[in-house]
Short mmCIF file of C-alpha atoms in Angstrom, two decimals:
data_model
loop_
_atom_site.label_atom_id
_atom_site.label_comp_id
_atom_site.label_asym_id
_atom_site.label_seq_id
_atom_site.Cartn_x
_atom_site.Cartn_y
_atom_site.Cartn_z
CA UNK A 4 -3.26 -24.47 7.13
CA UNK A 5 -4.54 -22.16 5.02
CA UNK A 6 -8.15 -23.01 5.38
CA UNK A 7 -8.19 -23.32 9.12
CA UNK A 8 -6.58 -19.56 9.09
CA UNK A 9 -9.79 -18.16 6.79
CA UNK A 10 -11.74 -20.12 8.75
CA UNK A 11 -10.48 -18.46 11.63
CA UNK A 12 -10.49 -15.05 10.46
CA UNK A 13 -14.27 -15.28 9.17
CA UNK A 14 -15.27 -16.62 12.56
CA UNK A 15 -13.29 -13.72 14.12
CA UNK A 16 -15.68 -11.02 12.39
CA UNK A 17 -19.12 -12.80 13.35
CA UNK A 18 -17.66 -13.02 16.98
CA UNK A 19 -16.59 -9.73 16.88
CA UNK A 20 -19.80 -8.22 15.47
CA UNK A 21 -21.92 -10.06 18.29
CA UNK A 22 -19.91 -8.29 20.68
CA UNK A 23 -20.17 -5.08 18.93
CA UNK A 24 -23.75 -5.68 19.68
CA UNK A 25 -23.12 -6.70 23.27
CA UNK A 26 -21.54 -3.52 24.55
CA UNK A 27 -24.22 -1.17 24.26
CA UNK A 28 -26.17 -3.26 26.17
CA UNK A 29 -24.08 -3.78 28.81
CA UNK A 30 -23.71 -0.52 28.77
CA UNK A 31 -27.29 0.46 29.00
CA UNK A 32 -27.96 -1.94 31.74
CA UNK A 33 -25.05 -0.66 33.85
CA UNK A 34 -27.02 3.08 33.29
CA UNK A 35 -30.21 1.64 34.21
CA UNK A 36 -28.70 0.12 37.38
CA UNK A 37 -27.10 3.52 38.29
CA UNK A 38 -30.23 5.52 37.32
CA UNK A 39 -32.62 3.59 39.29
CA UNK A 40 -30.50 2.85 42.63
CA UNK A 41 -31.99 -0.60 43.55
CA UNK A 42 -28.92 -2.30 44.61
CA UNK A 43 -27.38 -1.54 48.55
CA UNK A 44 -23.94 -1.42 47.04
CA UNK A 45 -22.45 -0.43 43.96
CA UNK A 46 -21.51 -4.06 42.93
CA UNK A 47 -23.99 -4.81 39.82
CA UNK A 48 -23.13 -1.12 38.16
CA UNK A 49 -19.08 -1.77 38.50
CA UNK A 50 -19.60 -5.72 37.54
CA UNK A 51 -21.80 -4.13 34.16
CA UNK A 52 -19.26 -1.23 33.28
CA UNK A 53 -16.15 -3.68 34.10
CA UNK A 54 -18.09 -6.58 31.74
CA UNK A 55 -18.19 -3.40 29.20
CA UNK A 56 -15.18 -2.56 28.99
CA UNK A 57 -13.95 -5.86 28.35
CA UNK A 58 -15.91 -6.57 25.78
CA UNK A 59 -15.31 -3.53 24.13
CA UNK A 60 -11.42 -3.72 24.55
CA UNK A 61 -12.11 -7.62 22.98
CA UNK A 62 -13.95 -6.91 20.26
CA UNK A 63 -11.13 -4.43 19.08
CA UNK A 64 -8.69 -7.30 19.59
CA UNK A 65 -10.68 -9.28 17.98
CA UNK A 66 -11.39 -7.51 15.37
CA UNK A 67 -7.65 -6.63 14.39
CA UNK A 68 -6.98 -10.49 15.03
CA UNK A 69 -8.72 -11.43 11.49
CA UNK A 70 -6.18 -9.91 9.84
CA UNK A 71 -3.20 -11.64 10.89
CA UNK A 72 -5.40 -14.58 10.68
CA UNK A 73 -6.13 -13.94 7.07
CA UNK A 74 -1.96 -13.15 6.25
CA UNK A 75 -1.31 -16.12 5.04
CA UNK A 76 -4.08 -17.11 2.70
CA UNK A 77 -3.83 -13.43 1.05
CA UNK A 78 0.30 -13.92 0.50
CA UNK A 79 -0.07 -17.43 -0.61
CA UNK A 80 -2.93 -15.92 -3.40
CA UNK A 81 -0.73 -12.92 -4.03
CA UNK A 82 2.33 -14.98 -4.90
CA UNK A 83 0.60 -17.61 -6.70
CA UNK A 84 -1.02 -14.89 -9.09
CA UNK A 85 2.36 -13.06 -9.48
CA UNK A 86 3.79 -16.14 -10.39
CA UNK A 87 1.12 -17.33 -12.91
CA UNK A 88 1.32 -14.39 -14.46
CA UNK A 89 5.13 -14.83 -14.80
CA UNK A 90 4.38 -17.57 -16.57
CA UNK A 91 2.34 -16.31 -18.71
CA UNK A 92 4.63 -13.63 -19.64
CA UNK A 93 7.70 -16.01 -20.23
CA UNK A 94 4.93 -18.64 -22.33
CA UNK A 95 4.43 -15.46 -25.07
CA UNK A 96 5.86 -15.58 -28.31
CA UNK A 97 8.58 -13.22 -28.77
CA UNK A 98 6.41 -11.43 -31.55
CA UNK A 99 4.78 -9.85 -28.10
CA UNK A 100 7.75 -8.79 -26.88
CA UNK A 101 9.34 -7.38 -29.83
CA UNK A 102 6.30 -4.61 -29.63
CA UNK A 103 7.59 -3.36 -25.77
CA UNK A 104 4.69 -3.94 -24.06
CA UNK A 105 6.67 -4.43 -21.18
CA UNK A 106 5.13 -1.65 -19.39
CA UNK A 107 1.41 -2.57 -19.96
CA UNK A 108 2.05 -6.29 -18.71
CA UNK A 109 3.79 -4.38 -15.28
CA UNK A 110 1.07 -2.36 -14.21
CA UNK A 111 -1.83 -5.25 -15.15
CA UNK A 112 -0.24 -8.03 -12.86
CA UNK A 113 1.13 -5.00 -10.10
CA UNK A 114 -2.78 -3.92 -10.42
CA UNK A 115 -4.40 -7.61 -10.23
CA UNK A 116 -2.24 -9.36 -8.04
CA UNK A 117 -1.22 -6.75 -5.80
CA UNK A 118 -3.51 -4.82 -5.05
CA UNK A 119 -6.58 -6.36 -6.37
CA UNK A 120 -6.17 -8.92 -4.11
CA UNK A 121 -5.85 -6.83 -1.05
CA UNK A 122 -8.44 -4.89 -1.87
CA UNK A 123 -10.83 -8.06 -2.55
CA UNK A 124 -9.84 -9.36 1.24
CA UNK A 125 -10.62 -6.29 2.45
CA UNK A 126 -13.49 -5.24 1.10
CA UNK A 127 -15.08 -9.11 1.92
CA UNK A 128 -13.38 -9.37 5.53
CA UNK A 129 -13.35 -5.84 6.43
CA UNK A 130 -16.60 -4.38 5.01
CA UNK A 131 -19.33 -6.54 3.63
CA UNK A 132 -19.13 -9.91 6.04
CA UNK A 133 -18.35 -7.46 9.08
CA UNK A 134 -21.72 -5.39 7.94
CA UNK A 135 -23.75 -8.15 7.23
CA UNK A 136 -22.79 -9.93 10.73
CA UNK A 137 -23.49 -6.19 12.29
CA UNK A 138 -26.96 -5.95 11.00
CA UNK A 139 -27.97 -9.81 11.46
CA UNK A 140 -26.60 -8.56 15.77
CA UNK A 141 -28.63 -5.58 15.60
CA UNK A 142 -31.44 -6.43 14.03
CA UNK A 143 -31.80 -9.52 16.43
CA UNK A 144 -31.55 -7.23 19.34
CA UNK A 145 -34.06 -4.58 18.09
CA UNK A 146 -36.18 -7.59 17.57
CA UNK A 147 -36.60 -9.10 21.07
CA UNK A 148 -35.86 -5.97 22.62
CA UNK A 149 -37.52 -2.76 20.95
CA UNK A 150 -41.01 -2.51 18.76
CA UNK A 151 -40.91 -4.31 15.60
CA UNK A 152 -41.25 -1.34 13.64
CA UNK A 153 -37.43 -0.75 14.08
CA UNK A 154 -36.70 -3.74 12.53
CA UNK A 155 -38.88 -2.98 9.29
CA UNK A 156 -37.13 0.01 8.94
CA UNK A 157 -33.84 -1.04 8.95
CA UNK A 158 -34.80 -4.62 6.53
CA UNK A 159 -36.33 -1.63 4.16
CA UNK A 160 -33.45 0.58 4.71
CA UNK A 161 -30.59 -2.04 4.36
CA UNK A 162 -32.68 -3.15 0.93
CA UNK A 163 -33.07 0.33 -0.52
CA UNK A 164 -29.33 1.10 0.16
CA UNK A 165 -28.21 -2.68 -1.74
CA UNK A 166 -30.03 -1.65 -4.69
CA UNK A 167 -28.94 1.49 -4.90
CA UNK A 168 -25.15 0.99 -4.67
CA UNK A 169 -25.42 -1.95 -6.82
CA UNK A 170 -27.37 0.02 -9.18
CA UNK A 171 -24.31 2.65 -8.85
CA UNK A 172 -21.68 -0.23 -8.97
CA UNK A 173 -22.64 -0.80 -12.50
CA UNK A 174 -22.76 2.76 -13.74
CA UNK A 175 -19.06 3.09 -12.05
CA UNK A 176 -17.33 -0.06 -13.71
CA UNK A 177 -17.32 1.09 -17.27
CA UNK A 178 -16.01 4.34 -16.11
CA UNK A 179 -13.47 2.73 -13.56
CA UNK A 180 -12.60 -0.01 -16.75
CA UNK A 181 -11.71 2.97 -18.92
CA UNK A 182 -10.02 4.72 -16.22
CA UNK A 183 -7.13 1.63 -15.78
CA UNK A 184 -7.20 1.21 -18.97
CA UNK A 185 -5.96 4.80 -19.91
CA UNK A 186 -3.25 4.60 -17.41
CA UNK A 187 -2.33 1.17 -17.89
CA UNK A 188 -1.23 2.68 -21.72
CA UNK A 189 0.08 5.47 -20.14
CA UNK A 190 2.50 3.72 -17.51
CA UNK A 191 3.10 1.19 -20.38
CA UNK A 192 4.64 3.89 -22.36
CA UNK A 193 6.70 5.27 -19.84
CA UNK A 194 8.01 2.10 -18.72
CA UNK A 195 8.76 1.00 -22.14
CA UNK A 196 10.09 3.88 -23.11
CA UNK A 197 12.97 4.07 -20.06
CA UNK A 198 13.64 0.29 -21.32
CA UNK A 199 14.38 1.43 -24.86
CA UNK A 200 16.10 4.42 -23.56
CA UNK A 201 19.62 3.97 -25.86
CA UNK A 202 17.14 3.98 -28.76
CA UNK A 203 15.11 6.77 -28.55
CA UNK A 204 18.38 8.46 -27.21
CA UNK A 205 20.15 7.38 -30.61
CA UNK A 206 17.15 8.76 -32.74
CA UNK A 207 16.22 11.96 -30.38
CA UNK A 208 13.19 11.29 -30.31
CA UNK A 209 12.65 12.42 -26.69
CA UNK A 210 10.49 15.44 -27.24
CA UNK A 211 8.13 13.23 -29.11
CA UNK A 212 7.99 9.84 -26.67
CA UNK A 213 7.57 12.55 -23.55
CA UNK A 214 4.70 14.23 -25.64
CA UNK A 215 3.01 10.56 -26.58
CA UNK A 216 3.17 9.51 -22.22
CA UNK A 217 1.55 13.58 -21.99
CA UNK A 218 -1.13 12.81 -24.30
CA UNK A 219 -2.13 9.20 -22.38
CA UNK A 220 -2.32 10.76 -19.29
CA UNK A 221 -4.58 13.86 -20.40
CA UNK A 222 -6.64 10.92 -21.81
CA UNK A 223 -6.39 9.10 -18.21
CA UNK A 224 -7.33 12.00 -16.57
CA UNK A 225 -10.47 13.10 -18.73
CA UNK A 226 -11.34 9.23 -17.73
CA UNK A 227 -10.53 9.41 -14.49
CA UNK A 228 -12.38 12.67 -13.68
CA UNK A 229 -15.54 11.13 -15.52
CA UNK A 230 -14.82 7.95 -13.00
CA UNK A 231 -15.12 10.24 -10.23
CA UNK A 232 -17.96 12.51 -10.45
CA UNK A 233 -20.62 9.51 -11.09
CA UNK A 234 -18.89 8.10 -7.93
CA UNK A 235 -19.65 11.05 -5.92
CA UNK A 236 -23.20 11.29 -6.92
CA UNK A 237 -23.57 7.18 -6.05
CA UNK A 238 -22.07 7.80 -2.77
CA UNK A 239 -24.13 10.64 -1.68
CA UNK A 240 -27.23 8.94 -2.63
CA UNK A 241 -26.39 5.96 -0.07
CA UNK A 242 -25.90 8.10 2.41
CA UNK A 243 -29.28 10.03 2.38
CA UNK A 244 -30.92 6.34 2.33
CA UNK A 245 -28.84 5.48 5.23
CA UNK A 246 -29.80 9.39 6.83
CA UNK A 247 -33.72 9.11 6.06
CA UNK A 248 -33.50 5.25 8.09
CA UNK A 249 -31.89 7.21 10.63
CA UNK A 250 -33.95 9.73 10.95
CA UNK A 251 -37.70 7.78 10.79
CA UNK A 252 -35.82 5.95 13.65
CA UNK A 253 -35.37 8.84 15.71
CA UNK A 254 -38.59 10.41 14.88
CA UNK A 255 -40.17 7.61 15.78
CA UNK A 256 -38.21 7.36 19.29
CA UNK A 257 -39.09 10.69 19.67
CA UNK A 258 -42.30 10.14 19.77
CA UNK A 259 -42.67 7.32 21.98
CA UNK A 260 -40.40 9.12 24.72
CA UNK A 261 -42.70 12.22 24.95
#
């Protein structure tokens, strides 16, 4: 069923982030067993790199796994939008469709149940839960394994970069609002005027339906380009978070190595 498979597939990513976590150690261990040449044979090195590798070739199997897993749920939710909104369309009065808004109607239920959906799934299933499983992994093995002071700076580090990319997710969805909004007028026009094509061809008024689509998209683009420069700015300051974490952690490394 349908809840078994996103069941499945959300199970998939926490298995597949503990392993994530697992490799490095086995890794490490297999180093530590080369490096300090305890055992007679070679045994416990091979055994570590061999248990490696197959993690690491699992957890990519795993990890591409969630997605057929999650297949159905997502095409069930896509169709069942797509038709809803069919409904919808058929359920309006034909005052609506006397004013060709054809076009507009396309590009909203192409946008939301298309592509919005696939684009929620992934962003829950193949960003956030993955992340959130990574760090819960990590942070567990910093815990019992490295100074505690690690594990501060990545809680303070993980909390800092929330706020600010939420704090940047509401400055972008005005601007990303008036963005699809400017091209959902603009494809709207274009759409509706190919569907009325015999009567702007009767009337010639070609010059001046191309010119009306021209001036939507200079709008959507004015939009868009607003859209995209506060989007730069709140992506670069989540990364210099992320880099200043990273580098306290190294400094501090440093430091206890030498």
């Amino acid at each position: 069923s349908d809840v078994c498979s996103s069941d499945l597939a959300v199970l998939s990513v926490f298995i597949g982030s503990g392993l994530q976590a697992l490799a490095p150690l086995l890794f490490a261990s297999a180093v530590d067993e080369i490096a300090a040449n305890v055992s007679p044979t070679a045994s416990v090195p091979v055994a570590l790199l061999s248990a490696y590798a197959l993690v690491f070739a699992l957890n990519r199997v795993i990890n591409d796994a969630r997605w057929w897993l999650l297949a159905p749920v997502q095409w069930r939710l896509q169709r069942n939008v797509m038709g809803a909104a069919t409904r919808q369309g058929h359920a309006l009065g034909l005052r609506f469709h006397l004013t060709h808004k054809t076009g507009h109607i396309t590009d909203i239920v192409s946008r939301g149940g298309g592509a919005g959906i696939g684009l929620l799934t992934g962003v829950v299933l193949g960003t956030l839960l993955p992340l959130v499983s990574l760090l819960v992994s990590v942070g567990w093995v910093i815990a019992t394994r490295l100074d505690a002071r690690y594990l501060l700076i990545i809680v303070a580090t993980v909390i800092v970069y929330g706020v600010v990319l939420i704090l940047g997710a509401e400055k972008q969805a005005p601007l990303q609002r008036a963005t699809n909004a400017q091209f959902t007028l603009a494809h709207g026009r274009a759409v509706d005027s190919l569907f009325n094509y015999e009567t702007i061809k009767y009337f010639g008024s070609e010059r001046r339906v191309l010119q009306s689509v021209s001036d939507q998209l200079r709008k959507w683009r004015e939009a868009g380009m607003a859209h995209y420069r506060w989007r730069t700015i709140s992506g670069q300051i989540p990364a210099a978070v992320l880099g200043a974490g990273l580098t306290l952690m190294m400094w501090m490394a440093a430091r206890q190595t030498i």
